[in-house]
Short mmCIF file of C-alpha atoms in Angstrom, two decimals:
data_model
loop_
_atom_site.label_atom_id
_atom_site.label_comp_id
_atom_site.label_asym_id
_atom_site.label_seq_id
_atom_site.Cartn_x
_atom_site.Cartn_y
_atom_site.Cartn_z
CA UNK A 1 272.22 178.81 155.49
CA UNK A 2 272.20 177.37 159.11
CA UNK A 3 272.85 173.75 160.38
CA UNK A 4 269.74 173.46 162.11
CA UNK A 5 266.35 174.56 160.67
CA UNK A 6 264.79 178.71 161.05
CA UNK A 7 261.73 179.64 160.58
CA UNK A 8 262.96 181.84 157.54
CA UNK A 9 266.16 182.55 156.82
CA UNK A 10 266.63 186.76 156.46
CA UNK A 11 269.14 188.16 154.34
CA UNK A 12 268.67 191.57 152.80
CA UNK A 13 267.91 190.05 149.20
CA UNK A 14 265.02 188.08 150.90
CA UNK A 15 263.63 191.06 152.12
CA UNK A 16 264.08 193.65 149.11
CA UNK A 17 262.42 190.19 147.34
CA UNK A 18 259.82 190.35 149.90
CA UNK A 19 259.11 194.39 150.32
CA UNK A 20 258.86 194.41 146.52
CA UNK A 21 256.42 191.84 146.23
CA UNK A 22 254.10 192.99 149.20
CA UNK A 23 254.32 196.88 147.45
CA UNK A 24 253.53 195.48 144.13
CA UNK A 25 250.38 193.68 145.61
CA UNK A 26 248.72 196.59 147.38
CA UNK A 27 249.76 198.71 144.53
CA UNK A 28 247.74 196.27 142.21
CA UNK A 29 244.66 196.13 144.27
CA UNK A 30 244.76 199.79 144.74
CA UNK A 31 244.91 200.46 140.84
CA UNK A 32 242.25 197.58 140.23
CA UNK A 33 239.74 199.06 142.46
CA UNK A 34 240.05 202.91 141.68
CA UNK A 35 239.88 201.28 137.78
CA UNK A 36 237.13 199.41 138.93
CA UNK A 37 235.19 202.39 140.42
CA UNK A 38 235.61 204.24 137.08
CA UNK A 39 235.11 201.39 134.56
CA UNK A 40 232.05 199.83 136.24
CA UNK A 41 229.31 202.43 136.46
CA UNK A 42 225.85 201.64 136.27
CA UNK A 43 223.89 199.82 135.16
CA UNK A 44 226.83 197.34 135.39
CA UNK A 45 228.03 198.81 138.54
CA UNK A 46 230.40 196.35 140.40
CA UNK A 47 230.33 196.28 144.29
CA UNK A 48 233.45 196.69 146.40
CA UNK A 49 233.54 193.18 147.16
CA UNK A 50 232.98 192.09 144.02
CA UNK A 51 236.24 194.76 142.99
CA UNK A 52 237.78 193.36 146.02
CA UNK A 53 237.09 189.52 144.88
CA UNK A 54 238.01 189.97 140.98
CA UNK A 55 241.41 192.04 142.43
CA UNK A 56 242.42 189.44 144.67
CA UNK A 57 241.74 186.55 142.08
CA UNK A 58 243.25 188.48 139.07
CA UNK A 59 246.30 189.34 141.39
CA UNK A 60 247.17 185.54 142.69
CA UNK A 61 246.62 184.33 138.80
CA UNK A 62 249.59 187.27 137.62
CA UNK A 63 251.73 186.16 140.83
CA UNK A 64 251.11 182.26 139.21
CA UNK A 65 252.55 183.61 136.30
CA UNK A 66 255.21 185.02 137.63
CA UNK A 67 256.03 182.25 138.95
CA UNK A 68 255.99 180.03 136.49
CA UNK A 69 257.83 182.23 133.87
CA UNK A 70 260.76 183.01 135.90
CA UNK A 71 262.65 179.56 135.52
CA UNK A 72 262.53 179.15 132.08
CA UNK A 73 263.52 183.60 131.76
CA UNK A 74 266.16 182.81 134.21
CA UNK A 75 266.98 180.05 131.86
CA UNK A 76 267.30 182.46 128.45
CA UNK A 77 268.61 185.02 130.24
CA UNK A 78 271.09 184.50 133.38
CA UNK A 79 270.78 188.15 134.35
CA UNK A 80 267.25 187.11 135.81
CA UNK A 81 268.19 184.36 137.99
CA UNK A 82 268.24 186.48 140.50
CA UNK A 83 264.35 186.28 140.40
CA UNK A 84 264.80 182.25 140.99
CA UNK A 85 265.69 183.12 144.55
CA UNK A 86 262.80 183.73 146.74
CA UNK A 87 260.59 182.00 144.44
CA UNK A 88 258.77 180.42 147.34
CA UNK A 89 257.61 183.05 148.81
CA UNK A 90 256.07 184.41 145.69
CA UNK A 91 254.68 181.14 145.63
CA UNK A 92 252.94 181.37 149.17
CA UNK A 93 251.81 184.50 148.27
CA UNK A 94 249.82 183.58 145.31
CA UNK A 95 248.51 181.09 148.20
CA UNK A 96 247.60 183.01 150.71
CA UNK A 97 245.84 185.94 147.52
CA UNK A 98 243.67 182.96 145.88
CA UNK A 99 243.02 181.93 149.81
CA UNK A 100 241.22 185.38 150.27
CA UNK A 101 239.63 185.42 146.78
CA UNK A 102 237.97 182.35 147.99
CA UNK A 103 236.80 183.36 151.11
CA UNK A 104 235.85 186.49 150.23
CA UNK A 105 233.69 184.55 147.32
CA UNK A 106 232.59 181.81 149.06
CA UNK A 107 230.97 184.40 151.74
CA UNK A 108 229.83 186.86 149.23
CA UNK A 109 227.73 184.47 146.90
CA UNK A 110 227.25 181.53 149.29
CA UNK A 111 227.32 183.00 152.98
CA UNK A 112 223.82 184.15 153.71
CA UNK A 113 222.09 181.14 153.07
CA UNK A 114 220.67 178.44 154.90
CA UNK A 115 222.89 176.20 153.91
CA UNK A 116 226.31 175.35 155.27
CA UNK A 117 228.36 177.81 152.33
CA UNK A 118 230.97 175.22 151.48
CA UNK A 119 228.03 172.60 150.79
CA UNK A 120 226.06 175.35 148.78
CA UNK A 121 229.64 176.10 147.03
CA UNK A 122 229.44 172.04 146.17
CA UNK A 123 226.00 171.68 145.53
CA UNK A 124 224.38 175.14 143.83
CA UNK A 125 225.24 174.34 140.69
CA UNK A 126 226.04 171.15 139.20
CA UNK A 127 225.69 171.58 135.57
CA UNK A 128 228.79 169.70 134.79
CA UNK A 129 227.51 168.65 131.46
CA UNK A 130 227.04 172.11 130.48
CA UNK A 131 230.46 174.09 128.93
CA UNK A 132 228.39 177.65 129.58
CA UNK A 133 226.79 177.00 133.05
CA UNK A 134 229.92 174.90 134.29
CA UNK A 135 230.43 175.44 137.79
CA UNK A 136 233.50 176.92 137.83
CA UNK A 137 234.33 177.26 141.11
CA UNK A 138 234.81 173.56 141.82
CA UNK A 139 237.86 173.94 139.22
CA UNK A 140 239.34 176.96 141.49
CA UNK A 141 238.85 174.95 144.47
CA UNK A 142 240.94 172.30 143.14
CA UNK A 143 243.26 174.68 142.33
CA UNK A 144 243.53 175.79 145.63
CA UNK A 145 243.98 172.76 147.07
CA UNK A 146 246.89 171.80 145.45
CA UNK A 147 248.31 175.54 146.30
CA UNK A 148 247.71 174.57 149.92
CA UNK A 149 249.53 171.52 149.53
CA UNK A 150 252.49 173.28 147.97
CA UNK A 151 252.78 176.39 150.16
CA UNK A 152 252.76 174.15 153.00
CA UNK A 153 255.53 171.96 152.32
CA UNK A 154 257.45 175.07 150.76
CA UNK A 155 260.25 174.93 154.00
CA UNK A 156 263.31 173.17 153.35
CA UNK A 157 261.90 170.66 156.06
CA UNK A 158 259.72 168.87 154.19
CA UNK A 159 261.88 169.24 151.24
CA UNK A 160 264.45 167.21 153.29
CA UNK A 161 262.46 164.87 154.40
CA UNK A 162 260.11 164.00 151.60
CA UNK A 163 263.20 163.80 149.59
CA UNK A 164 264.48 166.51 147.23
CA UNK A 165 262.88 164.45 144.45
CA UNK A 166 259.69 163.53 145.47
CA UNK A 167 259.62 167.50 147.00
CA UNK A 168 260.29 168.50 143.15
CA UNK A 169 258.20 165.80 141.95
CA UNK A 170 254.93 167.52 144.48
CA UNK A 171 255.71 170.57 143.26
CA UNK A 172 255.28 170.06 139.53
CA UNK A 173 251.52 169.77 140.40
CA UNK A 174 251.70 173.17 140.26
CA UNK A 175 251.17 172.89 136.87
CA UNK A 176 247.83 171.47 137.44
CA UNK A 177 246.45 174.11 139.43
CA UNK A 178 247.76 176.07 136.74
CA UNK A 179 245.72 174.35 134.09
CA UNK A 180 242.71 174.28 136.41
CA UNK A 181 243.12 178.25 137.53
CA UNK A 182 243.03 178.99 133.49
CA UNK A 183 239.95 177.10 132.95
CA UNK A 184 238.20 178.63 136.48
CA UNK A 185 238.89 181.70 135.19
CA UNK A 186 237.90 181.32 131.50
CA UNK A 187 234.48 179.70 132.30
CA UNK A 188 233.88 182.25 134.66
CA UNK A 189 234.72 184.50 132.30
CA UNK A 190 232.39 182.84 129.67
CA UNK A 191 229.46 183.16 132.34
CA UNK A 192 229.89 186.79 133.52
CA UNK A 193 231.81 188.96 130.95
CA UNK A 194 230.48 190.24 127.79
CA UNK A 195 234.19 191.40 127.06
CA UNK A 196 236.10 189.39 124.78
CA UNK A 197 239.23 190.94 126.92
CA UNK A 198 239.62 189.18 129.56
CA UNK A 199 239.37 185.97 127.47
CA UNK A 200 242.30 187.29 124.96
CA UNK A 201 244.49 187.81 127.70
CA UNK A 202 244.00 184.46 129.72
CA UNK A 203 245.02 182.76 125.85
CA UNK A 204 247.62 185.63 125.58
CA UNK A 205 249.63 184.61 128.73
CA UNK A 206 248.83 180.85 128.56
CA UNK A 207 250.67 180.73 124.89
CA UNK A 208 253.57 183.27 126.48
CA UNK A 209 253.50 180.36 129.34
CA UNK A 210 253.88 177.50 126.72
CA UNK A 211 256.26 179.63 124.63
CA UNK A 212 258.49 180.38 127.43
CA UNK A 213 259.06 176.54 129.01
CA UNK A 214 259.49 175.45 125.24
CA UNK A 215 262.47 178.03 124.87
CA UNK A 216 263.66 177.14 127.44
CA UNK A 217 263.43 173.49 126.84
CA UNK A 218 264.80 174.30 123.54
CA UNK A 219 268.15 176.43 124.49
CA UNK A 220 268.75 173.05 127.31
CA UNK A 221 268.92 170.45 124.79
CA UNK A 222 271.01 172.47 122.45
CA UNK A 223 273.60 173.21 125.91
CA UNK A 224 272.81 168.47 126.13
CA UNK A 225 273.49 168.15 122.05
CA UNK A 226 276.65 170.28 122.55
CA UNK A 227 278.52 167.80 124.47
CA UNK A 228 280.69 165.92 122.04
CA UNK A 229 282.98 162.86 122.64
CA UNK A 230 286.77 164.69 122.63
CA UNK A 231 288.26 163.51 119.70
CA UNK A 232 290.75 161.06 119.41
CA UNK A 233 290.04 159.71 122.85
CA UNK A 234 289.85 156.25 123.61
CA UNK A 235 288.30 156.83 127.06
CA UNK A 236 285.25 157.99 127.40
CA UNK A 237 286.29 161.60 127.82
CA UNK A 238 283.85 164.45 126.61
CA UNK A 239 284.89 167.66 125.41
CA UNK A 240 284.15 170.47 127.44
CA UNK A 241 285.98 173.55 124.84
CA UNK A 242 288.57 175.33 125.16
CA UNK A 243 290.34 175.96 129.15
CA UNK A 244 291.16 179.25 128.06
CA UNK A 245 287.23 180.27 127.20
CA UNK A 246 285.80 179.56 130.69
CA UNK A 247 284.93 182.73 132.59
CA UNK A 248 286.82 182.48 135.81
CA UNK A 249 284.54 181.13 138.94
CA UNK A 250 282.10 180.44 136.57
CA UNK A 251 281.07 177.03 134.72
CA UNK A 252 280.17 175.58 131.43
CA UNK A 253 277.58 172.86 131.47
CA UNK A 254 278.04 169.58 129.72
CA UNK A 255 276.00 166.52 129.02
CA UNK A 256 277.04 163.11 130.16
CA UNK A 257 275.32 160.53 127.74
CA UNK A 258 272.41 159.60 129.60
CA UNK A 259 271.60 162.73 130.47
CA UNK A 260 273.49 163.71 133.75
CA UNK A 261 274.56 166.98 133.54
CA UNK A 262 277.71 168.46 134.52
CA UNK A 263 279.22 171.65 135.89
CA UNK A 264 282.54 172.37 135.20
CA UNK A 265 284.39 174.86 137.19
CA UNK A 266 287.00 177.50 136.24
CA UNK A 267 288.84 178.43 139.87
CA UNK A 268 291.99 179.38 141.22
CA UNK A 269 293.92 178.50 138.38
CA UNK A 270 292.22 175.19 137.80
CA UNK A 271 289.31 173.31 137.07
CA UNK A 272 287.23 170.94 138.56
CA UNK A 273 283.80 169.16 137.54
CA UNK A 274 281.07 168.76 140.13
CA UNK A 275 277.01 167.13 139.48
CA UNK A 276 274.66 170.00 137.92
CA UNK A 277 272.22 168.95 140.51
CA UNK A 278 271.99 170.85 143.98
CA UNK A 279 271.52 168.46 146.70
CA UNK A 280 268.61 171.00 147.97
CA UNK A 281 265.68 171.67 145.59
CA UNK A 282 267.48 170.21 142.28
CA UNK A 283 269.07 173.83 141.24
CA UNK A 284 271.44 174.17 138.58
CA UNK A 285 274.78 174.83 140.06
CA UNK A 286 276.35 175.40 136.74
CA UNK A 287 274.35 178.30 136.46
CA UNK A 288 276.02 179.42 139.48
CA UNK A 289 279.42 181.20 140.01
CA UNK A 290 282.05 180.36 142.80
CA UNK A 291 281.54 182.17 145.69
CA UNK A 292 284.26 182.31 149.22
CA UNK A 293 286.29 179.18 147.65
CA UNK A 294 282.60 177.20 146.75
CA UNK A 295 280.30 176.24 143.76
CA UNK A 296 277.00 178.48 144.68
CA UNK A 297 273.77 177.71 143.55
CA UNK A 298 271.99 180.34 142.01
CA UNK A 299 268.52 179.37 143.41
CA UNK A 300 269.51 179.36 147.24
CA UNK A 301 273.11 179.84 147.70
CA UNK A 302 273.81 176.16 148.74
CA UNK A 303 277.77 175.85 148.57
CA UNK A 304 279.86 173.11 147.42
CA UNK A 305 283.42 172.67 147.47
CA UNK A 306 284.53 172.67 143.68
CA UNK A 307 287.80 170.25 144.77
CA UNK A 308 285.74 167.55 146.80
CA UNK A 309 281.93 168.12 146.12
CA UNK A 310 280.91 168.90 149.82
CA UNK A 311 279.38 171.32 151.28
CA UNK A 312 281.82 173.24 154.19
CA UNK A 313 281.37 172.33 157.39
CA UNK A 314 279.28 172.54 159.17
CA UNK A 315 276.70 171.15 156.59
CA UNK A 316 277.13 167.59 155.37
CA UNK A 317 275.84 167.52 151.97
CA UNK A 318 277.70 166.20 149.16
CA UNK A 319 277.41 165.82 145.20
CA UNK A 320 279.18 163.67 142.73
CA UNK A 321 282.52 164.72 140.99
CA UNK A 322 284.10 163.99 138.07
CA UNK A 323 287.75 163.23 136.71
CA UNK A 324 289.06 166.35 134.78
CA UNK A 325 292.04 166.71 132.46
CA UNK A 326 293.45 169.64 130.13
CA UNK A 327 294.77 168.09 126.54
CA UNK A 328 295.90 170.28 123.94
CA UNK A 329 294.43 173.23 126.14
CA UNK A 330 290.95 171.88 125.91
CA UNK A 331 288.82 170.33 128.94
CA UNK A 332 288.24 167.30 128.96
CA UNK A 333 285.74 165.47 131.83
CA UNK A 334 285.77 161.65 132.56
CA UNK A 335 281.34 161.46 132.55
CA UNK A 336 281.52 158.65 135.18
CA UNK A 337 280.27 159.99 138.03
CA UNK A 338 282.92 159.44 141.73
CA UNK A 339 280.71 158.78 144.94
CA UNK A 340 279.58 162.24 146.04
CA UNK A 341 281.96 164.32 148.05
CA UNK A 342 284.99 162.29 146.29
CA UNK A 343 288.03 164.38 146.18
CA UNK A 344 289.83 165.59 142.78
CA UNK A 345 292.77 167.12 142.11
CA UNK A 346 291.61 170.57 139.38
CA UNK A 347 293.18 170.00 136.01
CA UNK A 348 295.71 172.82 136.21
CA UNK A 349 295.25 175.43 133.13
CA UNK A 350 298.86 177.14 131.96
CA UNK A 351 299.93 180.27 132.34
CA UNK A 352 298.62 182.88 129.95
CA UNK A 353 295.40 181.32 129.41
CA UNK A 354 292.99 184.38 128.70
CA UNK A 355 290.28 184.90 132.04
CA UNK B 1 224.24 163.98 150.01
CA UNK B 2 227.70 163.46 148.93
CA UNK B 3 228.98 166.78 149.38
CA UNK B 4 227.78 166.88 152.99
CA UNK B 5 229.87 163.53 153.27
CA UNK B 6 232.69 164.79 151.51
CA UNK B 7 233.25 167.88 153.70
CA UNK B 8 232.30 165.43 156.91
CA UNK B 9 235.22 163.63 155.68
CA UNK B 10 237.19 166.03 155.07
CA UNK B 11 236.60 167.91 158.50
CA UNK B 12 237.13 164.82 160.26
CA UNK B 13 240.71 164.33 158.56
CA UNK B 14 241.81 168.09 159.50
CA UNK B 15 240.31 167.79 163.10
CA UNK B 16 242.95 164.63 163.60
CA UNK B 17 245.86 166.61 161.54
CA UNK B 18 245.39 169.53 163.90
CA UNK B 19 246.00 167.41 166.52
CA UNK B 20 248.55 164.83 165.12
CA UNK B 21 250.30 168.76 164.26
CA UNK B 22 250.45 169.92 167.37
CA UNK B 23 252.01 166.82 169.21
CA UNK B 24 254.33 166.41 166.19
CA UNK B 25 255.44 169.78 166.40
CA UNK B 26 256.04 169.98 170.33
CA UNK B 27 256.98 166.59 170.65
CA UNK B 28 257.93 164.70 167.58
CA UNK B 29 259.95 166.56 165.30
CA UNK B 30 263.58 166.55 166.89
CA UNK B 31 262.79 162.95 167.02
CA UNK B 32 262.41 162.80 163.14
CA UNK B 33 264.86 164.99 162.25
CA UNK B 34 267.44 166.23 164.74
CA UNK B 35 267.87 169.72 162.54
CA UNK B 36 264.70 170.62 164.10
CA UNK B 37 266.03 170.17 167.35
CA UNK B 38 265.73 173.50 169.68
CA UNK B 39 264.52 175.07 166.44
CA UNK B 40 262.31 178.43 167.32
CA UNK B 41 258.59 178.74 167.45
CA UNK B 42 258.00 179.98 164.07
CA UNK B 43 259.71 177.06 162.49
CA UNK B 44 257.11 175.11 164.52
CA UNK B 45 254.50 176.73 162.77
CA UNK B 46 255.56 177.90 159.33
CA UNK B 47 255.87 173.12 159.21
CA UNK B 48 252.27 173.09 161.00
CA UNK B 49 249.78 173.37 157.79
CA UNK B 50 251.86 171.03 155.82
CA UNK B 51 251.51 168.63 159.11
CA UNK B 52 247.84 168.84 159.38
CA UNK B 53 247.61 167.92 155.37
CA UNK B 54 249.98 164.64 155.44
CA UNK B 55 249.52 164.02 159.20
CA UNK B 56 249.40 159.65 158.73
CA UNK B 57 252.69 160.56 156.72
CA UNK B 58 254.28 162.50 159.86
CA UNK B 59 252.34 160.70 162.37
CA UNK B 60 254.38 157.16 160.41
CA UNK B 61 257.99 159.33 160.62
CA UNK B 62 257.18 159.71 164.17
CA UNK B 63 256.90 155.71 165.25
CA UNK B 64 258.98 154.94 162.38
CA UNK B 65 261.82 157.01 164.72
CA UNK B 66 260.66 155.84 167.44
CA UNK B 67 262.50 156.86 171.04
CA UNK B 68 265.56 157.21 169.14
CA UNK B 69 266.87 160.78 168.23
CA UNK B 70 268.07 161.25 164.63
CA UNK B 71 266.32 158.20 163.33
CA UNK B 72 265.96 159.85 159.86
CA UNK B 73 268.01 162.61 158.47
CA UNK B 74 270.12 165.56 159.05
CA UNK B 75 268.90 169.03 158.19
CA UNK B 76 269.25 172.85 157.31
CA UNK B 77 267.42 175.41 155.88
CA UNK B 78 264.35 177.77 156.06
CA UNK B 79 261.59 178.71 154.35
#
């Protein structure tokens, strides 16, 4: 983190993240092409742009998929969230792969013309009407688009200043290009392949993609449903379990009605309840642990004070706290939300409690 | 016909968002958002793309900050 902006902000994790990524994508288009060369022979020999096009194309769809199934694994299993972290570059990647593919395409089948190749690309084929001449391409140029648009305002720039929710809020379009890469591909598919294959596994990993947010969806609302009104309370208190059960520097999520979530804290002998929500990209700091005295987030390491809600100095950002109390060695949390960055004293947990 | 219109429209609004970019990032975006102030070169560019895509958004920031430094928000962060 830095007060003012970077370009990109190093740490070794970013660039193991990074090194891994860029190896795994020449290792991919190495293995599709010497596959290629020995799977396509003639008569249905493939070129080595045409290898080179289907590589790149195939590639940025697995790196989409990647992407889109780490937050709901990181979800089911914590051990992954490390995966959350450089996300966005993962995301640029599949970018800057489907940008090639393009090119590389648009050239290939469109470039030696007559015609300006982005008007041929538009105007060769316009069977929209027809399911098995549909011009596919159209669909993974809208896809694109809305890649560019998302890769571009990927620095924490424009996610300040668009607003962390309308940033989020962009950025859920990528399930659109998602839906529209799926269907560019399958019709494509439909036009050129004889193989069932490739079909099968475009339904294969669209179901796994469905399957994995619903899980996902699922295990949240059970963590929402679990938050119960502490018994004979007359306040508004919710139960949060047992003091002695929270994992020290780490939190236990609970669900305000309404929906707000909350992390609650074990530290230092006591515990204190801050917003779920990081101020950044929306991360949840619950699933976080304390890290140097602060509430971490596990998607970018955005740090909180656990006591006060604000970030140390010198970064300004603040989120809501909450009113916490220990009765009958159980945690209770006060769900009204205090203006963010107010202070609170941690509910102190006895002696003896287990860690 | 309406391809050849679409793409002259769409090459006219890139041609101004490369330009609206470039001023913005030389010249405008300390003014918008004072985290940005003295920030290095690759900053500059790695916000450039996005720039040239939502340039009457920026190019609005920019007179809605007018002369005055820190109009808008505080910032942090990279890419």
């Amino acid at each position: 983190m830095s007060a003012s902006y970077t370009g990109i902000g190093w740490n070794r994790q970013k660039r193991i993240y990074d090194a891994v990524m860029i190896a795994s994508i020449v290792i991919f288009l190495g293995a599709f092409y010497g596959l290629g060369r020995v799977l396509f022979r003639p008569p249905h020999d493939a070129t080595d742009e045409t290898l080179l096009i289907r590589g790149l194309g195939s590639c940025a769809i697995i790196m989409l998929h990647i992407v889109l199934w780490i937050g709901p694994l990181a979800r089911l299993q914590p051990r992954l969230a490390p995966l959350l972290y450089n996300r966005r570059h993962l995301g640029v990647g599949t970018f800057v792969l489907g940008l090639c593919h393009a090119a590389f395409a648009t050239v290939q089948f469109h470039g030696f013309g007559n015609v300006n190749p982005l008007v041929s690309l538009l105007t060769s084929n316009t069977q929209y009407g027809s399911l098995a001449r549909f011009p596919f391409e159209v669909l993974g140029l809208a896809a694109l688009l809305i890649l560019f648009l998302m890769a571009a305002t990927s620095h924490d720039f424009w996610n300040r200043n668009l607003t962390p929710r309308f940033w989020k809020s962009l950025h859920m379009c990528v399930y659109g290009a998602y839906a529209l890469l799926v269907a560019h591909v399958s019709l494509g598919t439909l036009q050129q392949e004889r193989s069932p294959l490739i079909l099968a596994t475009v339904g294969v990993s669209v179901a796994v993609t469905i399957g994995l947010h619903l899980a996902g969806a699922r295990r949240e609302a059970r963590t929402d449903r679990g938050s119960e009104p502490a018994a004979g309370d007359s306040g508004p208190w919710i139960d949060a379990g047992p003091a002695a059960d929270l994992p020290m520097d780490r939190a236990r999520i609970v669900c305000a009605r309404g929906g707000e979530r909350i992390a609650v804290f074990r530290h230092a002998g006591g515990v204190s309840a801050v917003s779920n929500v990081c101020r950044h990209q929306g991360g949840p700091l619950g699933e976080g642990k304390i890290v140097d005295g602060c509430v971490t987030c596990p998607w970018h390491g955005w740090q909180y004070r656990p006591g006060d809600g604000c970030s140390p100095p010198p970064f300004k950002e603040r989120v809501e706290t909450y009113r916490v109390r220990i009765v009958a060695g159980r945690v209770r949390v006060n769900p009204t939300a205090l203006a963010p960055g107010t202070p609170v004293e941690p509910a102190v947990i006895e002696e003896g409690a287990r860690v | 016909m309406v391809a050849q219109v679409l793409l002259l429209a769409m090459g006219a609004y890139t041609g101004l968002g490369l330009i609206v970019a470039l001023l913005f990032v030389t010249f405008g975006v300390a003014r918008v958002d004072p985290g940005a102030s003295g920030a290095p070169l690759l900053f500059r560019a790695l916000i450039a793309p996005g720039c040239v895509a939502l340039w009457p958004l920026v190019l609005f920031w920019w007179c809605s900050a007018g002369g005055a430094a820190g109009a808008r928000v505080g910032g942090r962060g990279s890419a």
